[in-house]
PDB file of C-alpha atoms in Angstrom:
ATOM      1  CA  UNK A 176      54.091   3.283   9.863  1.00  0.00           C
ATOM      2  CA  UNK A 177      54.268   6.871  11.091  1.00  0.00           C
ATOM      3  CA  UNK A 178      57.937   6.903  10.213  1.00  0.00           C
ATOM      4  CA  UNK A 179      57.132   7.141   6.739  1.00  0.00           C
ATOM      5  CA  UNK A 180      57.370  10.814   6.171  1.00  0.00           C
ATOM      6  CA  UNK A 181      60.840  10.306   4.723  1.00  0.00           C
ATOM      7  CA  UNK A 182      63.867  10.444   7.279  1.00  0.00           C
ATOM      8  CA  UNK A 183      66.933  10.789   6.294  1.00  0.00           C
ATOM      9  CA  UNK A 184      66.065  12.277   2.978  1.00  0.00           C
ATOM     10  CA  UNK A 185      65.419  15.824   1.347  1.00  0.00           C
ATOM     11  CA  UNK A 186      61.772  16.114   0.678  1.00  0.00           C
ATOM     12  CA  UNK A 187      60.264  19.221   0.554  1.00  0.00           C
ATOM     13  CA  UNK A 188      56.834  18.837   2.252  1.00  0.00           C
ATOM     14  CA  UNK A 189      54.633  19.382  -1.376  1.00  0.00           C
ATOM     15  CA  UNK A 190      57.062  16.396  -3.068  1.00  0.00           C
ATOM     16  CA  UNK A 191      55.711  14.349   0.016  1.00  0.00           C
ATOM     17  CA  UNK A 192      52.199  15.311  -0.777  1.00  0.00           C
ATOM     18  CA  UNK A 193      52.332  14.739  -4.311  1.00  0.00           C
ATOM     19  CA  UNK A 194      53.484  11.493  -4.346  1.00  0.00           C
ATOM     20  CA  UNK A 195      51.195   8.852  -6.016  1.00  0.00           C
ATOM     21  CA  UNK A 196      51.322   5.079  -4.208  1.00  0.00           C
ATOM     22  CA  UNK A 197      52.603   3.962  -6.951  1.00  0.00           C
ATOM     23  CA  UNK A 198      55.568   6.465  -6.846  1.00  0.00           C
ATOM     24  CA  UNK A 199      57.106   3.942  -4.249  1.00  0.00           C
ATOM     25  CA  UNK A 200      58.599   0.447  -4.193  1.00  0.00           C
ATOM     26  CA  UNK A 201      60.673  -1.463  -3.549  1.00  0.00           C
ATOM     27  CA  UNK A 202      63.210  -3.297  -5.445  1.00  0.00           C
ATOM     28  CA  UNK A 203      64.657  -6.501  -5.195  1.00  0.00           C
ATOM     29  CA  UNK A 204      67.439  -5.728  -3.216  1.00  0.00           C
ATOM     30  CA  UNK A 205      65.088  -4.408  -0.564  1.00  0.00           C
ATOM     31  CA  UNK A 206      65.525  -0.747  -0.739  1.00  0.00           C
ATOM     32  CA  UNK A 207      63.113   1.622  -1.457  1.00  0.00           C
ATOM     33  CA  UNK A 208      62.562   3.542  -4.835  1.00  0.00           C
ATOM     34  CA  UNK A 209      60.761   6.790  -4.375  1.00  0.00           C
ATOM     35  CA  UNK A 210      59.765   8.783  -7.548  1.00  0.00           C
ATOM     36  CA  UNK A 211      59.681  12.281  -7.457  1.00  0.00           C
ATOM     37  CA  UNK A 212      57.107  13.774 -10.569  1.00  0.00           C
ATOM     38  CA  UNK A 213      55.796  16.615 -11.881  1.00  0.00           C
ATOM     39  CA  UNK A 214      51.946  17.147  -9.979  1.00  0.00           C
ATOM     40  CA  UNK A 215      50.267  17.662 -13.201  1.00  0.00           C
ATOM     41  CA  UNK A 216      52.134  17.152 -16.455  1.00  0.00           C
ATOM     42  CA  UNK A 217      54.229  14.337 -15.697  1.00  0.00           C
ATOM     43  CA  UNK A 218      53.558  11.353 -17.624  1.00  0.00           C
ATOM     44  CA  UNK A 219      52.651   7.909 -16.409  1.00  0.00           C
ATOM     45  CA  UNK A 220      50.978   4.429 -17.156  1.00  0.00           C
ATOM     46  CA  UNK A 221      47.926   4.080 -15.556  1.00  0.00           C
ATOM     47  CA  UNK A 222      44.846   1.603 -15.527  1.00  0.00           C
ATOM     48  CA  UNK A 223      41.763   3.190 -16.727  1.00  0.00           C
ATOM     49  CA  UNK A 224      38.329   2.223 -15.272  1.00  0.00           C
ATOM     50  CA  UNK A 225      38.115  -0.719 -17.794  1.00  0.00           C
ATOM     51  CA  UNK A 226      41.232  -1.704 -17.002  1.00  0.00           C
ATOM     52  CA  UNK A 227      42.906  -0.841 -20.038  1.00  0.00           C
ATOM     53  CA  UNK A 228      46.609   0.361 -19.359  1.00  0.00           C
ATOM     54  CA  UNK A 229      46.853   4.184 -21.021  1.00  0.00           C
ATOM     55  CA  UNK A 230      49.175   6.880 -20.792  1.00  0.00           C
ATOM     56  CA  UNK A 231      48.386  10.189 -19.706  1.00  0.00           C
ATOM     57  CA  UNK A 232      49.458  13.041 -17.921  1.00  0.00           C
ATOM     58  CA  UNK A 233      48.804  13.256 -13.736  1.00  0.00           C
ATOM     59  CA  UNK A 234      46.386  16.385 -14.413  1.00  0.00           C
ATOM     60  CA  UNK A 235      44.165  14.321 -16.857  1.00  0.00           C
ATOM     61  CA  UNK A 236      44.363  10.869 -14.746  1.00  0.00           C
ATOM     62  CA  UNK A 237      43.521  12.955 -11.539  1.00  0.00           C
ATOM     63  CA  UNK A 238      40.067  14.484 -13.319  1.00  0.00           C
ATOM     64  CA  UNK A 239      39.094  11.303 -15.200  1.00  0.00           C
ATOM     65  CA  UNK A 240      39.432   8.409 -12.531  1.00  0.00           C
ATOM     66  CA  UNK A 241      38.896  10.807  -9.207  1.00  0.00           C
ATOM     67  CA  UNK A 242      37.269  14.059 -10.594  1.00  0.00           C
ATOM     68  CA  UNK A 243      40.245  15.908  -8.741  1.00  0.00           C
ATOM     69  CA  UNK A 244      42.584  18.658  -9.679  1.00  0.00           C
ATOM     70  CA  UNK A 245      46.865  18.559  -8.891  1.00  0.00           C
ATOM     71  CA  UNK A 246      46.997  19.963  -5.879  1.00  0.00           C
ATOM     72  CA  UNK A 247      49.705  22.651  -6.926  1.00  0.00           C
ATOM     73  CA  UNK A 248      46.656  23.960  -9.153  1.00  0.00           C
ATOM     74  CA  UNK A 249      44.472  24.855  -6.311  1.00  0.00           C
ATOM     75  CA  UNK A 250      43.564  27.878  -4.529  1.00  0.00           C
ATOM     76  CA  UNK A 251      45.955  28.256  -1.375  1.00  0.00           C
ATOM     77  CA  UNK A 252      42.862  28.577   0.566  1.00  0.00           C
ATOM     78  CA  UNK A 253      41.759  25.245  -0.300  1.00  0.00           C
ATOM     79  CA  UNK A 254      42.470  22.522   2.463  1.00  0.00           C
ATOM     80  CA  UNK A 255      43.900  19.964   0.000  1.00  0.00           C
ATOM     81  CA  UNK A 256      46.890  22.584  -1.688  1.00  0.00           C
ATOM     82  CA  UNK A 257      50.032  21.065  -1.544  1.00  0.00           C
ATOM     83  CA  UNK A 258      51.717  23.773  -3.948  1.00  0.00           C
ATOM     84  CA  UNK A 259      55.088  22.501  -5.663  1.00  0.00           C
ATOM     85  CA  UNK A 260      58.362  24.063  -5.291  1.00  0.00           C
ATOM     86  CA  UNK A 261      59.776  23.042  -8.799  1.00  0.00           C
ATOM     87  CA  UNK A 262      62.857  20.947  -9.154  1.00  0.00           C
ATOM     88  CA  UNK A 263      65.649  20.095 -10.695  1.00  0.00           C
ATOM     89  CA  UNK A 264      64.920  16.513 -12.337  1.00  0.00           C
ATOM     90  CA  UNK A 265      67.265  13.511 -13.252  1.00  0.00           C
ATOM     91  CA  UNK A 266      65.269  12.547 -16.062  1.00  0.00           C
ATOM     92  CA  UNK A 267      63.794  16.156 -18.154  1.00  0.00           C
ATOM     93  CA  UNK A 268      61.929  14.602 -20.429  1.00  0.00           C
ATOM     94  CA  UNK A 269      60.061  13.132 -18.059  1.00  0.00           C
ATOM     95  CA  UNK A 270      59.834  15.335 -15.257  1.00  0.00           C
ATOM     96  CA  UNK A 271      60.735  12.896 -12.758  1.00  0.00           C
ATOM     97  CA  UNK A 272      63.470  12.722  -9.746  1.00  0.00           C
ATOM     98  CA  UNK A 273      64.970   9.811  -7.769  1.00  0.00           C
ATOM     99  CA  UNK A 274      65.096  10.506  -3.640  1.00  0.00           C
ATOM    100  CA  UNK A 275      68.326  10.062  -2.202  1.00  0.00           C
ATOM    101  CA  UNK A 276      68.851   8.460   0.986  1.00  0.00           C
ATOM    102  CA  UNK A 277      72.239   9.264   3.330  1.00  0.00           C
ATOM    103  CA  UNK A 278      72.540   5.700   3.875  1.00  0.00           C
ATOM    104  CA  UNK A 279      71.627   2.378   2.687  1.00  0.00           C
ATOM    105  CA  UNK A 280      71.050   1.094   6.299  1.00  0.00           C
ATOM    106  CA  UNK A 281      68.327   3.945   6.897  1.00  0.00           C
ATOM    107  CA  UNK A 282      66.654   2.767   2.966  1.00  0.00           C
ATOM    108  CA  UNK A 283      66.323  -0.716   4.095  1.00  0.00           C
ATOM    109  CA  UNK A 284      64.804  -0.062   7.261  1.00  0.00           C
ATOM    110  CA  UNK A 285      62.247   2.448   5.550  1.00  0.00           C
ATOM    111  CA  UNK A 286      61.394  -0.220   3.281  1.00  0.00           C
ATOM    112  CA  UNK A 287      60.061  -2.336   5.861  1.00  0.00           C
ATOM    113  CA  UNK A 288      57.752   0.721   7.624  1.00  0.00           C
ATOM    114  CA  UNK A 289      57.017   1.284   3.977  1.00  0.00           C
ATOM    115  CA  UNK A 290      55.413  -2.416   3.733  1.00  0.00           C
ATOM    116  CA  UNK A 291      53.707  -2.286   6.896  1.00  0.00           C
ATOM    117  CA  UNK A 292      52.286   0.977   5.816  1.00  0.00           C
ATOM    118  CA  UNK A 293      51.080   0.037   2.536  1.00  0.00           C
ATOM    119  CA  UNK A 294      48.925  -3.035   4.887  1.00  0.00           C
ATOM    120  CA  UNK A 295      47.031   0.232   6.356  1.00  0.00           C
ATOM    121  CA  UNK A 296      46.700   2.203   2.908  1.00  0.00           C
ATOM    122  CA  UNK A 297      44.876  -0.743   1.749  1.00  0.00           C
ATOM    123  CA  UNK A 298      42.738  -1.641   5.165  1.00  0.00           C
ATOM    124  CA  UNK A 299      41.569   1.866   4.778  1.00  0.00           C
ATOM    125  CA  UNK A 300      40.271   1.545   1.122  1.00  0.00           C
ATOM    126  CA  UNK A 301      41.360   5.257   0.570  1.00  0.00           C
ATOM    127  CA  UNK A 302      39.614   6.021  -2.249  1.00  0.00           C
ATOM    128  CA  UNK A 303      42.519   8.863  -4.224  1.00  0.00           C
ATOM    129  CA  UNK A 304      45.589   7.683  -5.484  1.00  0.00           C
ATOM    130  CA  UNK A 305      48.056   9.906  -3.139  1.00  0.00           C
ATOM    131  CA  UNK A 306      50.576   8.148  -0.580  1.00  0.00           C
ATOM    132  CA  UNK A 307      50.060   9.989   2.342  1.00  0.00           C
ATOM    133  CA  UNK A 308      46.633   9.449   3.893  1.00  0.00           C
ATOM    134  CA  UNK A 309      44.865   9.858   7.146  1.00  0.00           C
ATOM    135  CA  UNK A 310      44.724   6.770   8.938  1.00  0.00           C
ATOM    136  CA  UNK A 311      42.208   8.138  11.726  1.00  0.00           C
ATOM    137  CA  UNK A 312      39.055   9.902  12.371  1.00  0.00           C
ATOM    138  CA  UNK A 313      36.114  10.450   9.877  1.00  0.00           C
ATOM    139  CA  UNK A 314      38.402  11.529   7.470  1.00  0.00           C
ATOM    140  CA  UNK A 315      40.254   8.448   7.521  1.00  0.00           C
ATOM    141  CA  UNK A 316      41.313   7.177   3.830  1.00  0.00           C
ATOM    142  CA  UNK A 317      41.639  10.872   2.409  1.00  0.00           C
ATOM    143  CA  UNK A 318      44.939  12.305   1.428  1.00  0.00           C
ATOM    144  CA  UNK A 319      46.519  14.264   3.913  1.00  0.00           C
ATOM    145  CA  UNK A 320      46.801  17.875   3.821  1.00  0.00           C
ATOM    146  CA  UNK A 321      49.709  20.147   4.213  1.00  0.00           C
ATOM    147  CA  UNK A 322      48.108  21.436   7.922  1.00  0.00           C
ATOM    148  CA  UNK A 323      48.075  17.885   9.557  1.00  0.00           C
ATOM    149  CA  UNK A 324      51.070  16.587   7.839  1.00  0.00           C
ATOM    150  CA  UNK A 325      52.595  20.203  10.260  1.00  0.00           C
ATOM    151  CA  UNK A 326      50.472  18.789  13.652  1.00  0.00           C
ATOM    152  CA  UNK A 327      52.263  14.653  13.192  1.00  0.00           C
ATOM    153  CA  UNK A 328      56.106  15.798  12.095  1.00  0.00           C
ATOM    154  CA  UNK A 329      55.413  18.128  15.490  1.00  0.00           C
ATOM    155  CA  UNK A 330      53.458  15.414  17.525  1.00  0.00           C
ATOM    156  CA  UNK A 331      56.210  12.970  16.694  1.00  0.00           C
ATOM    157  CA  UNK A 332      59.272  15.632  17.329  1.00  0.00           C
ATOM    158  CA  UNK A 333      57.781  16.297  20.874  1.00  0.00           C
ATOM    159  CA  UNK A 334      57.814  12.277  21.607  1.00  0.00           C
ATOM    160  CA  UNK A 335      61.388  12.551  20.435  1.00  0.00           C
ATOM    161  CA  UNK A 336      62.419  15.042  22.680  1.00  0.00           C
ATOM    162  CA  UNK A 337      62.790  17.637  19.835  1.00  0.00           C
ATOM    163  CA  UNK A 338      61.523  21.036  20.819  1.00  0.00           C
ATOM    164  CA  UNK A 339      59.090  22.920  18.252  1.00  0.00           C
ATOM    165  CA  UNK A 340      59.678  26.499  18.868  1.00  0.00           C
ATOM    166  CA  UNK A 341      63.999  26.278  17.895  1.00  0.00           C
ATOM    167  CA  UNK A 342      63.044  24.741  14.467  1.00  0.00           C
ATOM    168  CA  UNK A 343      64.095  20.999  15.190  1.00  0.00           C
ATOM    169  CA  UNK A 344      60.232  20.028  15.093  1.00  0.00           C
ATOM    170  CA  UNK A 345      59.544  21.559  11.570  1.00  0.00           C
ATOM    171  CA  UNK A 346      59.674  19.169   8.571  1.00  0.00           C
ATOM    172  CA  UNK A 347      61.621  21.387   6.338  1.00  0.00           C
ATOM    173  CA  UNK A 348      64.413  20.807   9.059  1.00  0.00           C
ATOM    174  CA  UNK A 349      64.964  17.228   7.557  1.00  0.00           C
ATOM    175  CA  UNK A 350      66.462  19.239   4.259  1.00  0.00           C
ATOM    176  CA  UNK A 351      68.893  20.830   6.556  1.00  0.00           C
ATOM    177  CA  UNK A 352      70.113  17.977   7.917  1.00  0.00           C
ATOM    178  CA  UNK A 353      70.481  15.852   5.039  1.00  0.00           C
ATOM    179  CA  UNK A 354      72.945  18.897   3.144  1.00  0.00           C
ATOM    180  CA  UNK A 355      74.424  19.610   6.837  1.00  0.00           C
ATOM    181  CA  UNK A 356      75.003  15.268   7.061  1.00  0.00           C
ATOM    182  CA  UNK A 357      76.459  15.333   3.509  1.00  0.00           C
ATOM    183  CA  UNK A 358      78.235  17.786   3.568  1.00  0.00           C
ATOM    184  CA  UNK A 359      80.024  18.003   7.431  1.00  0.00           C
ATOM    185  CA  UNK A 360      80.098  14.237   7.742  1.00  0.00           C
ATOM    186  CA  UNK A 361      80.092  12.877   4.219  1.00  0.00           C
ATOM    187  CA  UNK A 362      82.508  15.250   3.209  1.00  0.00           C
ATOM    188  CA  UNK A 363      80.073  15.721  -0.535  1.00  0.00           C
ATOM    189  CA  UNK A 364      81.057  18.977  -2.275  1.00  0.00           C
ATOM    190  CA  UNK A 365      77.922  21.373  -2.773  1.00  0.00           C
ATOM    191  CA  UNK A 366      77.719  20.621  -6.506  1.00  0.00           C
ATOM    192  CA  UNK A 367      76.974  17.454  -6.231  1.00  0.00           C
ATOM    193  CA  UNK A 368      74.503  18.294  -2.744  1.00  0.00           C
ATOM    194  CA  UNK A 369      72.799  19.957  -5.099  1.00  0.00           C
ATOM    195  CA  UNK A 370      71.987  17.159  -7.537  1.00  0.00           C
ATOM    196  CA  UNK A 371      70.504  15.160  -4.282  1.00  0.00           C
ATOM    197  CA  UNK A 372      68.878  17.685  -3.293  1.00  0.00           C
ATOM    198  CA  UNK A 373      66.922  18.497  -6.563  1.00  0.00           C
ATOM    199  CA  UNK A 374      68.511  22.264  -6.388  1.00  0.00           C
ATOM    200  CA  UNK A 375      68.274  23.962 -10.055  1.00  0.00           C
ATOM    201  CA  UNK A 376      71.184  26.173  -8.764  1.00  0.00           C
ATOM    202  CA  UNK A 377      74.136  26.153  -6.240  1.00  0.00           C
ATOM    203  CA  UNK A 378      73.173  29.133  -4.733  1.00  0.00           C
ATOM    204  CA  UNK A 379      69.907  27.052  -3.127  1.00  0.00           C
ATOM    205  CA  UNK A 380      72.187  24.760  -2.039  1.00  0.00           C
ATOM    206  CA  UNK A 381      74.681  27.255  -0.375  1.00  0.00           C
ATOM    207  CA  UNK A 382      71.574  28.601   1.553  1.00  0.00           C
ATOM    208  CA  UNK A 383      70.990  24.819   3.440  1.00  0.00           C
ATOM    209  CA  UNK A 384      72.880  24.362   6.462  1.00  0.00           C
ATOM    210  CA  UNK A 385      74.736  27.445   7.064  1.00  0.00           C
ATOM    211  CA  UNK A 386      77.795  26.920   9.910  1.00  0.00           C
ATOM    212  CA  UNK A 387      76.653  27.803  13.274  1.00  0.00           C
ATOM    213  CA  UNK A 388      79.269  30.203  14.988  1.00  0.00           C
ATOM    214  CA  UNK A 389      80.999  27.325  16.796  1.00  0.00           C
ATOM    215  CA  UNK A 390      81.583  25.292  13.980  1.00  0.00           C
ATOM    216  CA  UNK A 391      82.857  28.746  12.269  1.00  0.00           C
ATOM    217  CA  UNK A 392      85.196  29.096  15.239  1.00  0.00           C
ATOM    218  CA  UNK A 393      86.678  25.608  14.821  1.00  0.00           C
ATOM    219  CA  UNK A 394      86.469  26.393  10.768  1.00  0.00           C
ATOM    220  CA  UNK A 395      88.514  29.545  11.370  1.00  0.00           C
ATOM    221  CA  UNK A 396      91.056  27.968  13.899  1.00  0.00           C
ATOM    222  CA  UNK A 397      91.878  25.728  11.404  1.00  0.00           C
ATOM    223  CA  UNK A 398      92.229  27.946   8.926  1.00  0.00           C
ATOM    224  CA  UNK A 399      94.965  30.235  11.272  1.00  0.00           C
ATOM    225  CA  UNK A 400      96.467  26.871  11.678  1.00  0.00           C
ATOM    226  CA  UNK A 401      97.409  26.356   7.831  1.00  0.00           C
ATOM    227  CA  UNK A 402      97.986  29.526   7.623  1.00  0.00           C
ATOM    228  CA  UNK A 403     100.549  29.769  10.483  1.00  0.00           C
ATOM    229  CA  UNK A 404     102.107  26.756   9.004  1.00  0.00           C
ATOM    230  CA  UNK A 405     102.663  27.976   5.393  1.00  0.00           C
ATOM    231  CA  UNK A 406     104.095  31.335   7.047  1.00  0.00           C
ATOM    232  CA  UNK A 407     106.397  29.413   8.989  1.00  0.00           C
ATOM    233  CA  UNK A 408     107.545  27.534   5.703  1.00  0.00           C
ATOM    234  CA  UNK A 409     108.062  30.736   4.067  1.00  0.00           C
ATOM    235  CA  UNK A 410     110.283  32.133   6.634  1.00  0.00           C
ATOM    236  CA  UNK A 411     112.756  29.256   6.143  1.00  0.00           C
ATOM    237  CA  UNK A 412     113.153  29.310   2.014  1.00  0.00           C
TER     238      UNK A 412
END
């Protein structure tokens, strides 16, 4: 259950917070579906508290059924802001993304910490509608917040041998590896990185997973390489 923050995937750490429990499922072939929305004007069927199924948008279901504002609408100084970086959606009309994952094996096996998490959503009774909750302390059952969400990616990293202070241990480094994964080892050209990554232009996606200077080196050597070899063919016509 602590390995559901998304691995393997390009969440931004607000799309994590935002999501809704019942932005995730998973389909009969066993992987997972994760729905990206909109914080506050996305539209969605709900159940109201008579049970009657409505349609509203997140802002108006999040003040009628839990007296609670998106939490890209409040203050940054309040503990439960999430912010929302924007996004460049599948479906416009609306507002709503798919996630991506790099492989179907990694899907599958999030789908089944996905279930197992879902037992201790529900043992905890948490009384909001957001996926990510605390599972511990007297705060147990509340959604999580953007500073703890920082402490468990780092906890976790440092049980994984991942050390903090080079980057490896931050949770926007999952973005970089996914383009870095897609691109290096997938071979996926940027414009279509983009679309997985949600990117409203290629010039976000350019900025993900810049080359360090070895992999420039071997880039570069390459390069000399069918260059050398053109020249060579050149010589001879």
């Amino acid at each position: 259950p602590r390995s559901t923050l998304f691995p393997y995937t390009t969440l931004f750490r607000s799309e994590a917070l935002n999501l809704f429990a019942k932005d995730v499922s998973v389909l009969p072939n066993g992987l997972p579906q994760v729905l990206l929305k909109h914080p506050a004007q996305a539209e969605d069927r709900f159940r109201d508290r008579t049970g009657k199924v409505v349609t509203k948008k997140r802002i108006q279901y999040l003040d009628e059924m839990y007296s609670l504002t998106p939490r890209n609408l409040l203050s940054k100084s309040n503990p439960m802001y999430a912010g929302w970086k924007g996004m460049y959606y599948d479906n416009a009309k609306d507002l709503t993304s798919q996630v991506y994952w790099l492989l179907p094996q990694f899907a599958q096996k999030w789908s089944e910490y996905h279930l197992q998490y879902m037992e201790l959503r529900m043992k905890h009774m948490a009384d909001n509608p957001y996926y990510f909750i605390n599972l511990r302390g007297e705060v147990r059952g509340t959604a999580l917040k953007l500073g703890n969400l920082r402490l468990l990616f780092a906890a976790q990293s440092r049980r994984a041998g991942f050390n903090e202070h080079n980057g490896l241990a931050q949770v926007h480094s999952l973005r970089h590896f996914y383009k870095w994964a897609l691109k290096n080892l997938g071979g996926m050209e940027d414009v279509d990185i983009m679309r997985c990554m949600h990117h409203r232009c290629l010039m976000s996606t350019t900025n993900y997973g810049a080359p360090s200077f070895e992999e420039m080196q071997e880039s570069l050597a390459k390069a000399y390489q069918n260059l050398n070899q053109l020249s060579t063919h050149a010589s001879q016509i």
